[in-house]
mmCIF file of C-alpha atoms and ligand atoms in Angstrom:
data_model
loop_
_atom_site.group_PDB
_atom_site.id
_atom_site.type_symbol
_atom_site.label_atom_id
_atom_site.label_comp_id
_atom_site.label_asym_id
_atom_site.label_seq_id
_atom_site.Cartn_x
_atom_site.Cartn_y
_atom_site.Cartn_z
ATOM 1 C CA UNK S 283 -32.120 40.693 -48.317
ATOM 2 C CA UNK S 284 -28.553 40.172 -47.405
ATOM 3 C CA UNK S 285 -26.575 40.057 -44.253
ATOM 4 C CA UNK S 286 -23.361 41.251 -45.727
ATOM 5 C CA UNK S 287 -24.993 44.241 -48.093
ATOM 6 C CA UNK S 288 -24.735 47.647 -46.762
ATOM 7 C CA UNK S 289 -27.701 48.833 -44.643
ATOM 8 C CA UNK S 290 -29.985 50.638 -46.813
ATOM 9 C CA UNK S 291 -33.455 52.221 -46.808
ATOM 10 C CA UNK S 292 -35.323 49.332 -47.289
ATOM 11 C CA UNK S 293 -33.600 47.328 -44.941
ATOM 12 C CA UNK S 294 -34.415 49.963 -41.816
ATOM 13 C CA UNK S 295 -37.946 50.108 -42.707
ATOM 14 C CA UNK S 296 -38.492 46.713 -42.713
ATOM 15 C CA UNK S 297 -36.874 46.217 -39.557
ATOM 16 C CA UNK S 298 -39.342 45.124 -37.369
ATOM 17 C CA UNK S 299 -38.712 48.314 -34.808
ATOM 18 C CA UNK S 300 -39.662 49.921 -31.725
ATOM 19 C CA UNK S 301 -40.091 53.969 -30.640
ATOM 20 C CA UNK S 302 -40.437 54.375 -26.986
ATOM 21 C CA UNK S 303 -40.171 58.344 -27.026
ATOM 22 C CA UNK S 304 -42.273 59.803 -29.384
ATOM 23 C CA UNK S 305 -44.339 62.944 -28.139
ATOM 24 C CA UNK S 306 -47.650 62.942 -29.579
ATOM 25 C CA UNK S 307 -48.704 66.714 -30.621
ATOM 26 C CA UNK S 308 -45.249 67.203 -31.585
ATOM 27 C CA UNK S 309 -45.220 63.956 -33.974
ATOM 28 C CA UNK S 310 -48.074 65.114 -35.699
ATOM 29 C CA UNK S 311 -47.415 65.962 -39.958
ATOM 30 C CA UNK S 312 -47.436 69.248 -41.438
ATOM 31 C CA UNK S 313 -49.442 67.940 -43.741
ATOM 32 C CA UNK S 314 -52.104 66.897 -41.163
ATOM 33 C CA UNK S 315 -51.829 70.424 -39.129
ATOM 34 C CA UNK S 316 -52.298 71.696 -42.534
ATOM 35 C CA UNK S 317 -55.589 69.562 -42.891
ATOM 36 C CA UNK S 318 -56.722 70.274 -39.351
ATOM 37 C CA UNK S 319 -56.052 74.384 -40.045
ATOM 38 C CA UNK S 320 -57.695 73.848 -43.505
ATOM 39 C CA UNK S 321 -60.869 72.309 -41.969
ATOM 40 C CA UNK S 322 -60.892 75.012 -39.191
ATOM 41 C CA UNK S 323 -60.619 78.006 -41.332
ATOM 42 C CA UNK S 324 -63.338 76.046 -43.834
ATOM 43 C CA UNK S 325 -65.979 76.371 -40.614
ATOM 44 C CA UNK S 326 -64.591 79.734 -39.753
ATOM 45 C CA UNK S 327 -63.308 82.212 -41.673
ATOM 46 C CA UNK S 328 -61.788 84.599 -39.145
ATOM 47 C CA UNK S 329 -60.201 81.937 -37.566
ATOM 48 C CA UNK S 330 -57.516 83.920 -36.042
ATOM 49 C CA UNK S 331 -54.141 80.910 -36.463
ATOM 50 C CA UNK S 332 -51.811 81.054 -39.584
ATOM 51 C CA UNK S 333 -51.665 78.143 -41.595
ATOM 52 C CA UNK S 334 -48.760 76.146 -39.490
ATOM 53 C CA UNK S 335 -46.690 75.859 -42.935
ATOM 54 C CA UNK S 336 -45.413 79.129 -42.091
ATOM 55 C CA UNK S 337 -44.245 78.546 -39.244
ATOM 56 C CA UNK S 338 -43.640 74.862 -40.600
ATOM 57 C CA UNK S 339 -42.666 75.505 -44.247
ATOM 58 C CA UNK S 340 -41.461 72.085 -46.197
ATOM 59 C CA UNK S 341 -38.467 71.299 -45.125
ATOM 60 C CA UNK S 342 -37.969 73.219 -42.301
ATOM 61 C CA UNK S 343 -35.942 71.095 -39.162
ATOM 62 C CA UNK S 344 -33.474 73.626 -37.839
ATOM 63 C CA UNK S 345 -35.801 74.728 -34.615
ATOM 64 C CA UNK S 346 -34.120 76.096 -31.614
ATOM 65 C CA UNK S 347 -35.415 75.035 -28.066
ATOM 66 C CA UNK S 348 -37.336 78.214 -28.071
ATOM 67 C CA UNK S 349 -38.810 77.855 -31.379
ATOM 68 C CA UNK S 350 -40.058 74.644 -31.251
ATOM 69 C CA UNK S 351 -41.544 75.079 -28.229
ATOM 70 C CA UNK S 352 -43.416 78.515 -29.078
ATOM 71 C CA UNK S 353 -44.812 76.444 -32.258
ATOM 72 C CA UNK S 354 -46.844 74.546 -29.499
ATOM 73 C CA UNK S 355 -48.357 77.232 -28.419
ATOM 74 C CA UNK S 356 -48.450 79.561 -31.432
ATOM 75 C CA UNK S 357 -49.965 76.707 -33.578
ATOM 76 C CA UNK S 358 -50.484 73.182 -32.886
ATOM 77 C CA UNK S 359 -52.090 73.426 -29.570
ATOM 78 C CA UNK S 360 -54.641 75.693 -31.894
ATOM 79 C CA UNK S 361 -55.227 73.980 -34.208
ATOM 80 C CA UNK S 362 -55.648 70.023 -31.842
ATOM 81 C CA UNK S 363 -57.885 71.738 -30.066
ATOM 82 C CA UNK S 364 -61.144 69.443 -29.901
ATOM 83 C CA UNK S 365 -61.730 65.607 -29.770
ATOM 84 C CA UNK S 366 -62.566 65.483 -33.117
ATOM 85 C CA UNK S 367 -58.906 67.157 -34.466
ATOM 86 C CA UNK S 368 -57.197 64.741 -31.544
ATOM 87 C CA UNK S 369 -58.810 61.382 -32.526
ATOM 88 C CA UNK S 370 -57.518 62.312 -36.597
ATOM 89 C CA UNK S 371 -54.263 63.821 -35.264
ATOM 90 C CA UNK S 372 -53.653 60.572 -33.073
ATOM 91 C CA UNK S 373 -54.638 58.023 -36.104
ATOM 92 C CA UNK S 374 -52.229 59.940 -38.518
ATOM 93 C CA UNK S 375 -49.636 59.846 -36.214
ATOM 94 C CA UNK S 376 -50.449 55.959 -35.419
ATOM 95 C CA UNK S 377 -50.428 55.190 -39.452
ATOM 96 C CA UNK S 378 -47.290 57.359 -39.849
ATOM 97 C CA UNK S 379 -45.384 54.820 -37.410
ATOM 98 C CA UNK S 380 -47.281 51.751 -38.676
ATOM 99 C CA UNK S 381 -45.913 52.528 -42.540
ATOM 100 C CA UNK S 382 -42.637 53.076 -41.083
ATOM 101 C CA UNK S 383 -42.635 49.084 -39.930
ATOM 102 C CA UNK S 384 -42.825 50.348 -36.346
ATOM 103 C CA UNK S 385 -44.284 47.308 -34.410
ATOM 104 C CA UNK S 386 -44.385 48.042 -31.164
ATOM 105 C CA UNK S 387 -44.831 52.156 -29.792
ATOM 106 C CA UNK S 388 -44.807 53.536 -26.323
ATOM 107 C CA UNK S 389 -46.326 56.989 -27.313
ATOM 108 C CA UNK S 390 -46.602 59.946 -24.720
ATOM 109 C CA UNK S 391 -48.554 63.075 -24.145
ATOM 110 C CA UNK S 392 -49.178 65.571 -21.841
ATOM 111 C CA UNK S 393 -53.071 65.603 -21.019
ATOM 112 C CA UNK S 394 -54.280 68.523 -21.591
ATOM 113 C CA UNK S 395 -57.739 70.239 -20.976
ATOM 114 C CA UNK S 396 -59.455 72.340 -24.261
ATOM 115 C CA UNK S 397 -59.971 75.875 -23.402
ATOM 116 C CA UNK S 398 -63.387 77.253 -24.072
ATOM 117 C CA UNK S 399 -64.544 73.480 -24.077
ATOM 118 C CA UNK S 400 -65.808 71.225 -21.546
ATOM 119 C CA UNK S 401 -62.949 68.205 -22.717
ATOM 120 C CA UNK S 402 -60.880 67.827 -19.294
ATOM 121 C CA UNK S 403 -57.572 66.228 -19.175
ATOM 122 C CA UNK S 404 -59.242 62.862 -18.365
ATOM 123 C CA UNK S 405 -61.281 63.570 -21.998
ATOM 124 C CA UNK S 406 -58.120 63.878 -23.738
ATOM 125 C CA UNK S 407 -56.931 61.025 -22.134
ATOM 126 C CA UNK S 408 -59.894 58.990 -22.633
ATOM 127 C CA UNK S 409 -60.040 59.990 -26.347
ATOM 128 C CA UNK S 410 -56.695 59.526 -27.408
ATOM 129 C CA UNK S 411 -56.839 55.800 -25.862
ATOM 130 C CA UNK S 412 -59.934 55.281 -27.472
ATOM 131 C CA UNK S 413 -57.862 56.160 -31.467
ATOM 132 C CA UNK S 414 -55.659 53.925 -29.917
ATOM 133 C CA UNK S 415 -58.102 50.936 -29.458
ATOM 134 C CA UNK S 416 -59.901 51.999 -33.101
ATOM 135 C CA UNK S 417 -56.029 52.079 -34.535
ATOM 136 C CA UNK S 418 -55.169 48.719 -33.267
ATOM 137 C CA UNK S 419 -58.412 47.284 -34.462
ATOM 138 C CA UNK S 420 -58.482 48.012 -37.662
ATOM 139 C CA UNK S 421 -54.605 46.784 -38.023
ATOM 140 C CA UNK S 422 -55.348 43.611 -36.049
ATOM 141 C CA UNK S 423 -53.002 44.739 -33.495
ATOM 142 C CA UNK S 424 -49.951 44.459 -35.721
ATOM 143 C CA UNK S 425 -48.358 47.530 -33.813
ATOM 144 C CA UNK S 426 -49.015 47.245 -30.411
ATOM 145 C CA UNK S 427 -49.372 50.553 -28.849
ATOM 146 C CA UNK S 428 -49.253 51.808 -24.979
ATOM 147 C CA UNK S 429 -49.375 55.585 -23.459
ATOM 148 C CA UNK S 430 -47.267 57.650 -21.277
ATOM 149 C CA UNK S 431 -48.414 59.947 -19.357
ATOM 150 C CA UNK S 432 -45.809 63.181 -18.898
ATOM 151 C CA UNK S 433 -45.920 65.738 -16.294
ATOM 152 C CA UNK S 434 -44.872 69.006 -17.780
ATOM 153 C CA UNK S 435 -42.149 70.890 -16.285
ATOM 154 C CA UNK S 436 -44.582 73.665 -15.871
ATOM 155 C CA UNK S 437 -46.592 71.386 -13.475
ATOM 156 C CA UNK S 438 -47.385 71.806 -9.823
ATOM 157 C CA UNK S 439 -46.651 69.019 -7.407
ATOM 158 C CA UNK S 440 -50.361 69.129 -7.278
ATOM 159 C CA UNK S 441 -51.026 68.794 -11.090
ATOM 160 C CA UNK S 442 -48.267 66.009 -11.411
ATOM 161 C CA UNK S 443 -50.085 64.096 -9.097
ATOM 162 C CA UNK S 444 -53.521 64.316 -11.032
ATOM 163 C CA UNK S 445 -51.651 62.888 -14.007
ATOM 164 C CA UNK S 446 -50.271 60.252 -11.861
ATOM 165 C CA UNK S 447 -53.858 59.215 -10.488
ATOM 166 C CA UNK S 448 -54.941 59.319 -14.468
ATOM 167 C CA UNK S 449 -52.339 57.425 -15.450
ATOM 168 C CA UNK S 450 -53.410 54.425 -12.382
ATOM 169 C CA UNK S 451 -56.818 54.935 -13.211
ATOM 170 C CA UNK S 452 -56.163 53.931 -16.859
ATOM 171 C CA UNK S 453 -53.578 51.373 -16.711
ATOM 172 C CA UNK S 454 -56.154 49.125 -17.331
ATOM 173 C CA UNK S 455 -56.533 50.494 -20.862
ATOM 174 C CA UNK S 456 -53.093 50.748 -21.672
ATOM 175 C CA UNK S 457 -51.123 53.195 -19.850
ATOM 176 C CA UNK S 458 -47.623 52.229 -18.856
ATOM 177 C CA UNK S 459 -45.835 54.923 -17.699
ATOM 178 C CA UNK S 460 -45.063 58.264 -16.395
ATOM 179 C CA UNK S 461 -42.711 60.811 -17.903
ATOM 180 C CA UNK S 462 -41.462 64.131 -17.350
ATOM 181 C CA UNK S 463 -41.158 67.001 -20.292
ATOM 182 C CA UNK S 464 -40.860 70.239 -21.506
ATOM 183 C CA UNK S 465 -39.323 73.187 -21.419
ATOM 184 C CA UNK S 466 -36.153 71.887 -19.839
ATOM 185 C CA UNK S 467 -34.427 75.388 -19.334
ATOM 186 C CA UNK S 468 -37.620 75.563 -17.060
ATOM 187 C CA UNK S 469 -38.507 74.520 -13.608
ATOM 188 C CA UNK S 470 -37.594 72.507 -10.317
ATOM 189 C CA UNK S 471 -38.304 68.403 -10.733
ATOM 190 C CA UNK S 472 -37.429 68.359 -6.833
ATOM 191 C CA UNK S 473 -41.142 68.987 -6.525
ATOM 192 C CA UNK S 474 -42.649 66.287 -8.377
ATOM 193 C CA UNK S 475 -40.988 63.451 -5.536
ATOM 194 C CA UNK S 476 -44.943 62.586 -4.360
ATOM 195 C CA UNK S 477 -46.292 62.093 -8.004
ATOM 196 C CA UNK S 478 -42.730 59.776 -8.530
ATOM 197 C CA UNK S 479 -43.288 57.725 -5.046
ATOM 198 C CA UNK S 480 -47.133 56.989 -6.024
ATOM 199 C CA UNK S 481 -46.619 56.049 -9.485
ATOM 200 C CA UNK S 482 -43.918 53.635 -8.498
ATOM 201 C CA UNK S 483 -45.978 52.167 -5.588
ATOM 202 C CA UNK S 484 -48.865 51.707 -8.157
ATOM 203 C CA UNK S 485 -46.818 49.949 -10.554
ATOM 204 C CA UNK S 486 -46.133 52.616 -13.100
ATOM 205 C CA UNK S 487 -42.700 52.506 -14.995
ATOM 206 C CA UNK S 488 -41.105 55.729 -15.346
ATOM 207 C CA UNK S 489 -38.877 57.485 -17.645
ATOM 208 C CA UNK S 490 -37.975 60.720 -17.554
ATOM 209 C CA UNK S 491 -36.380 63.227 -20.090
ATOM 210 C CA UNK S 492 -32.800 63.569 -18.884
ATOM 211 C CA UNK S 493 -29.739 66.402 -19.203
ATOM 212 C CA UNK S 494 -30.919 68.142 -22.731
ATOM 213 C CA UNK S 495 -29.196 71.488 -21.941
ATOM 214 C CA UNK S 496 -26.614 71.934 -19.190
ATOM 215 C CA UNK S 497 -29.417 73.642 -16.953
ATOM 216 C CA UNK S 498 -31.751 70.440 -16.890
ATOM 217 C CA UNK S 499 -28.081 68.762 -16.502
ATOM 218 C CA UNK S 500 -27.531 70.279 -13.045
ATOM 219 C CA UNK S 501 -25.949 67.689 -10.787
ATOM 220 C CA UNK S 502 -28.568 68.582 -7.862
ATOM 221 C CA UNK S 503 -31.688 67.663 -10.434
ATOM 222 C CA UNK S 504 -30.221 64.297 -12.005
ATOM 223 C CA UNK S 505 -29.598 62.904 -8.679
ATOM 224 C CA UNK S 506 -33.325 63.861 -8.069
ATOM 225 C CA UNK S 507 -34.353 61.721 -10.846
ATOM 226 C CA UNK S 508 -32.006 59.203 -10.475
ATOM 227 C CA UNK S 509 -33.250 59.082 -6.950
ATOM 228 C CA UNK S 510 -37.223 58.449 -8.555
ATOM 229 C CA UNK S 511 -35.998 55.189 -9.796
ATOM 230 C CA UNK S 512 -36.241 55.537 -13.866
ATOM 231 C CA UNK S 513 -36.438 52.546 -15.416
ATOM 232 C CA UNK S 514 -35.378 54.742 -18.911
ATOM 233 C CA UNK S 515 -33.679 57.817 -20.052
ATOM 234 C CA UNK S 516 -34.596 59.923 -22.413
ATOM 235 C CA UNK S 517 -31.642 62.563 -24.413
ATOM 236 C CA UNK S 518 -28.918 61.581 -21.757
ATOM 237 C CA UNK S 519 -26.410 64.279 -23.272
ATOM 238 C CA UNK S 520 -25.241 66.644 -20.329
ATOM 239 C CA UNK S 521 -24.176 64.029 -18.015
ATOM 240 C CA UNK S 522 -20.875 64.140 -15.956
ATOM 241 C CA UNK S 523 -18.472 61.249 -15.583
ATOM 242 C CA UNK S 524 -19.726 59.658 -12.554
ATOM 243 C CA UNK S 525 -23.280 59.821 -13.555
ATOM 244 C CA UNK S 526 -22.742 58.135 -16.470
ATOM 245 C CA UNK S 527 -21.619 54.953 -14.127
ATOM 246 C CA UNK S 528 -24.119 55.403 -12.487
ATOM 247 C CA UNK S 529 -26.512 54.769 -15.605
ATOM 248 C CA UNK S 530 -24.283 51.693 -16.884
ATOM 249 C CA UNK S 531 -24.349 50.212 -13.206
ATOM 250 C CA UNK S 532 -28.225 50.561 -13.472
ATOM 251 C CA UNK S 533 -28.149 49.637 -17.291
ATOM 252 C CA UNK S 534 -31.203 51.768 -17.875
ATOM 253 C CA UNK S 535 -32.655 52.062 -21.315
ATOM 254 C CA UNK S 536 -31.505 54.923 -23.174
ATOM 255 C CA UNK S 537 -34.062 56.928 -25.491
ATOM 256 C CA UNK S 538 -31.699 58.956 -27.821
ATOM 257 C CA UNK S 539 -32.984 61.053 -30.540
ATOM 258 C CA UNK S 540 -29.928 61.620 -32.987
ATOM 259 C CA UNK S 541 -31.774 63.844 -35.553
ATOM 260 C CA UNK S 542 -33.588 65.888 -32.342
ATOM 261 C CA UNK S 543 -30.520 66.679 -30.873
ATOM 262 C CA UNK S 544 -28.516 67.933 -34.165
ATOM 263 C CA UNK S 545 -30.601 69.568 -35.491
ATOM 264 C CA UNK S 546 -31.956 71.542 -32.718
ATOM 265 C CA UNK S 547 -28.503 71.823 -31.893
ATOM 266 C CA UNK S 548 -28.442 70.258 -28.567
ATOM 267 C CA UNK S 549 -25.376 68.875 -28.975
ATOM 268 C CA UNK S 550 -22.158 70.549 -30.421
ATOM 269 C CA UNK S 551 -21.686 69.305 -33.789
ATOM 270 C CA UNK S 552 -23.174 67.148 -36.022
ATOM 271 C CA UNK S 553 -24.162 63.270 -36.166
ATOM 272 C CA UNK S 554 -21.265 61.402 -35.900
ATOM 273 C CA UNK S 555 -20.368 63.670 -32.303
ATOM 274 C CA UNK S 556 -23.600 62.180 -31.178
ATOM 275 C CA UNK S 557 -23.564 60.771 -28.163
ATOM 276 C CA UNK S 558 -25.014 57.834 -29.528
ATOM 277 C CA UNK S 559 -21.348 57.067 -30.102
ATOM 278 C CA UNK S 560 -20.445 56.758 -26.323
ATOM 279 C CA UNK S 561 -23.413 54.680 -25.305
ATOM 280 C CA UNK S 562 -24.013 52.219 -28.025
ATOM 281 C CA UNK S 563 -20.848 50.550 -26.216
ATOM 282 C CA UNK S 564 -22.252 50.639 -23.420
ATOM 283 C CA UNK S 565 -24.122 47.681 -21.354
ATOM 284 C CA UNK S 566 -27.374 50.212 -21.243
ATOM 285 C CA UNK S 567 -30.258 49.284 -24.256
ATOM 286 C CA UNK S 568 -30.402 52.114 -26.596
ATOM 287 C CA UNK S 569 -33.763 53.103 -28.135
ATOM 288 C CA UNK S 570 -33.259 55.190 -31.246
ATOM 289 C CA UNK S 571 -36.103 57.466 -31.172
ATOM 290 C CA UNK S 572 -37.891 60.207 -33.436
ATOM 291 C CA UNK S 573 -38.990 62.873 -30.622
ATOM 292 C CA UNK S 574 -41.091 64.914 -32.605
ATOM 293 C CA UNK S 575 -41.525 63.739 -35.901
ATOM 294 C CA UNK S 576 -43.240 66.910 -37.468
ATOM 295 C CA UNK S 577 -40.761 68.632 -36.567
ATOM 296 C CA UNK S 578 -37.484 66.633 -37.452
ATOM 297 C CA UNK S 579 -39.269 64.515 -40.077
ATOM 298 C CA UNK S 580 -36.903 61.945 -39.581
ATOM 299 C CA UNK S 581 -39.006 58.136 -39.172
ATOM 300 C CA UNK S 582 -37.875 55.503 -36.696
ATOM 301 C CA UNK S 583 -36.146 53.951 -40.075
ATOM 302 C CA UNK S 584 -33.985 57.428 -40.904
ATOM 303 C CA UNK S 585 -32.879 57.059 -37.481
ATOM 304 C CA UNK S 586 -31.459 53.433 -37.864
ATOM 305 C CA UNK S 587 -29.886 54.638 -41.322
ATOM 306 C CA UNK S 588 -28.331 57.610 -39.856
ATOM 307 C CA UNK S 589 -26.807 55.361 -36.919
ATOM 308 C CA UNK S 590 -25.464 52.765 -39.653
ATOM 309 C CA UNK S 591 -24.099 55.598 -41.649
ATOM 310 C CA UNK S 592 -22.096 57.697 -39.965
ATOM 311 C CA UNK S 593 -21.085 55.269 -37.064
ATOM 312 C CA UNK S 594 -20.612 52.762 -39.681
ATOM 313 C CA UNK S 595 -22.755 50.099 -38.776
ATOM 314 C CA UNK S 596 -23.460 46.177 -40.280
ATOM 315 C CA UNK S 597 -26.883 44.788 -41.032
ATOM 316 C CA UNK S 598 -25.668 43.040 -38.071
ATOM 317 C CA UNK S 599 -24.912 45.633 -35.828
ATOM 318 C CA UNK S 600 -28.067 47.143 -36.457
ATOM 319 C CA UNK S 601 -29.857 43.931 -35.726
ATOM 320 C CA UNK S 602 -27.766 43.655 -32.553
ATOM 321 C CA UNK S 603 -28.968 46.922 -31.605
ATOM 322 C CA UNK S 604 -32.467 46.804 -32.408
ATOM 323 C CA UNK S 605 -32.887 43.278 -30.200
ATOM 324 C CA UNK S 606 -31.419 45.066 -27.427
ATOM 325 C CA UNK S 607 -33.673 47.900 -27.423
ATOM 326 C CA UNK S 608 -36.557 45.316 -26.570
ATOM 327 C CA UNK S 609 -35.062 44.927 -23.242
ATOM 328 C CA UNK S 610 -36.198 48.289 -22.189
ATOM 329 C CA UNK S 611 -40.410 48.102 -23.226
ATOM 330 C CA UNK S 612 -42.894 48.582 -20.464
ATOM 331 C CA UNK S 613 -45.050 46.271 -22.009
ATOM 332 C CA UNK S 614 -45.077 42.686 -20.350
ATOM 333 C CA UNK S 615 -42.907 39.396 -21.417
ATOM 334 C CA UNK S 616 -45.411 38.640 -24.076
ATOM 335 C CA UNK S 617 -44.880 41.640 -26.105
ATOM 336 C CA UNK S 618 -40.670 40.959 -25.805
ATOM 337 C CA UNK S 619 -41.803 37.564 -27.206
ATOM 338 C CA UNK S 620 -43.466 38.788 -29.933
ATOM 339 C CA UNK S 621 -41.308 41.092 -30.465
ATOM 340 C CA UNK S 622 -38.011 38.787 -30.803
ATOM 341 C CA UNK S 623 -39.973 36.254 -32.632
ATOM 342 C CA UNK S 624 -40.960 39.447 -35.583
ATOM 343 C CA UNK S 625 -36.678 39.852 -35.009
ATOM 344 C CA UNK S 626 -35.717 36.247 -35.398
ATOM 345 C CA UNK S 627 -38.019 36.044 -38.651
ATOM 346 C CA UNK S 628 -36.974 38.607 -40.062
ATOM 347 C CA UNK S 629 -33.331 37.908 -39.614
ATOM 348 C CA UNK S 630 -33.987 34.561 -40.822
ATOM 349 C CA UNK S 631 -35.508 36.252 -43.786
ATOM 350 C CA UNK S 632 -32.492 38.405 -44.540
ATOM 351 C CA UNK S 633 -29.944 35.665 -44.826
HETATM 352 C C1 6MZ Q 248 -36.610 68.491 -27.535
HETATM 353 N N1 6MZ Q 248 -37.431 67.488 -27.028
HETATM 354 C C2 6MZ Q 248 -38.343 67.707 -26.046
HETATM 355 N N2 6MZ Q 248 -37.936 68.037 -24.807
HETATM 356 C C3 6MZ Q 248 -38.835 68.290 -23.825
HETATM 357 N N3 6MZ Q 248 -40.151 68.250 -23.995
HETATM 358 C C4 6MZ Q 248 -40.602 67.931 -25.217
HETATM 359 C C5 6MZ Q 248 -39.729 67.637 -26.282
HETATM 360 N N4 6MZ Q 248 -40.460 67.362 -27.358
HETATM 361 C C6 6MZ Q 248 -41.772 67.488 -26.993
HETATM 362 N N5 6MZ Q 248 -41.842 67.839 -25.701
HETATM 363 C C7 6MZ Q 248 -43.054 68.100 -24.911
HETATM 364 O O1 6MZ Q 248 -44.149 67.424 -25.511
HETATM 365 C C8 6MZ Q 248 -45.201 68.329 -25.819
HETATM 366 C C9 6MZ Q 248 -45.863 67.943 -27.120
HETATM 367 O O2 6MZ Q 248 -46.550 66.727 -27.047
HETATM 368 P P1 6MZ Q 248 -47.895 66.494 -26.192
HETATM 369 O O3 6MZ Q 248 -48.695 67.755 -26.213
HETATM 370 O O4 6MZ Q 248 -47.463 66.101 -24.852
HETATM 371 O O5 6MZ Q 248 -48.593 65.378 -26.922
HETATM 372 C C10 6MZ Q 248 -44.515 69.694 -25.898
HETATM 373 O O6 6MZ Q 248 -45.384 70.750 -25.544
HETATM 374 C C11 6MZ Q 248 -43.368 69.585 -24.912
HETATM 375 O O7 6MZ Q 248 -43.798 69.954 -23.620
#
């Protein structure tokens, strides 16, 4: 590889890169819903859930809020619905990221307990930590991989808290963080300042999904979260002048998800009106992420060749970019190390 060529395909994938905001049930493939509908219908015939490729046909990416987050409940909440479809879910989605020369992921989930089954949200938690410790195994921890826990938007003060105890509980095993999600034309984050204060105090990092439409943009809820001391951002796109200092005074790490945002149409026009634009000169690390892969099938390596394309971007811009990302992992000094040293070779590599 060469410095001066053009960044192409091959060049992003073998990027040695990071994704710090990838949401697990929504990164999972169509083709591996399709599998885990396939099997389900296989054991019982009048099980009552389309096939997700109709709601999920091939090529599909132009979801609206409101029908991407229906397709949780209408479908892929239906069909990962046991330990069993979790722990292959979780692996595909771990392989998927691995191909993509992903070599370090911060993945998050809500935990969730199975209706109708005795799996409570500490199962799901347990269980998708222990695909993470068979994943890493069997790769000889080649992409090291942590978990955030989210609250959902939907939560109680009282059920934010029970994530945050999970999450403390199972730091030991690999949780780093706490984030908040969902629905963000939905509820009040002013409740969730307990859950925020004990997480911090019990060394949690936090991030928390930031401004995506101009209600979760309010001025009254981002000084909230600025107030619970984010160490990261994720979306950052409704955000008034002075907040935006705000974030470059605290250069917090910024999780932006270009394909996400455009096509969803969460922003007003297309790529190159990305905010991505505005921040990349900024002193803040930007993290390009994928959000929800089966949904915007766009990998971590799309999203680096999308940057370089339509904001014009060098093989060394793109380097530039993708060592200042590691500045915003949860994961201790050792895993920047390695991380800069997989950078550095690479580079080294490419000249
Ligand atoms: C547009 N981007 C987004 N904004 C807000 N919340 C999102 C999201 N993408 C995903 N989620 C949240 O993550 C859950 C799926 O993964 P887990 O079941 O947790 O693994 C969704 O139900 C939604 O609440």
């Amino acid at each position: 590889m060469d410095l001066s060529q053009p960044v192409d395909e091959a060049f992003t994938k073998a990027l040695p890169k990071i994704e710090l905001h990838a949401h697990l049930s929504g990164s999972i493939s169509r083709q591996c819903l399709h599998e885990l509908w396939e099997k389900k219908k296989s054991q019982d015939p009048n099980f009552p859930i389309e096939d997700p490729w109709v709601l999920m046909p091939p090529g599909k990416v132009d979801y609206t809020l409101e029908t991407f987050f229906q397709t949780f409940s209408k479908s892929i909440y239906h069909l990962c619905n046991d330990l069993e479809s979790l722990s292959y879910a979780t692996n595909s989605v771990l392989s998927n990221f691995y191909e993509d020369g992903v070599r370090y992921l911060e993945l998050r989930s809500i935990p969730r307990a199975f209706s109708g089954s005795d799996v409570s949200k500490e199962g799901y938690v347990t269980a998708v930590l222990d695909s993470i410790d068979s994943f890493k195994a069997r790769t000889n921890n080649d992409m090291p991989v942590y978990l955030i826990l989210a609250i959902d938007r939907k939560d109680t003060a009282a059920q934010a808290l029970d994530t945050v105890n999970l999450a403390i509980k199972y730091r030991p095993r690999g949780v780093v963080g706490i984030d908040i999600c969902g629905n963000p034309n939905k509820g009040d984050v002013s409740i969730y300042r307990g859950a925020f204060t004990k997480a911090k105090a019990n060394g949690l990092r936090i991030t928390v999904h930031f401004a995506e439409t101009p209600f979760s943009g309010s001025p009254a809820e981002l000084e909230t979260l600025l107030s619970y001391q984010p160490d990261r951002l994720g979306h950052v796109i409704h955000v008034p002048d002075d907040i935006k200092q705000e974030i470059a005074r605290r250069q917090l790490g910024l999780e932006l998800c270009l394909s996400c945002n455009v096509h969803a149409k969460m922003i007003n026009g297309g790529f190159l009106d990305h905010h991505f634009g505005y921040w990349r000169h900024v002193d803040c690390p930007v993290i390009l992420c994928t959000d929800d892969m089966g949904f915007f099938c766009s990998p971590v390596s799309n999203e680096y060749l999308l940057a370089a394309h339509h904001f014009n971007l060098s093989r060394a811009d793109v380097l530039a970019l993708c060592r200042k990302s590691f500045r915003a992992i949860f994961g201790g000094p050792e895993e920047k190390d390695r991380l800069y040293t997989l950078l550095d070779n690479f580079e080294a590599g490419s000249q």
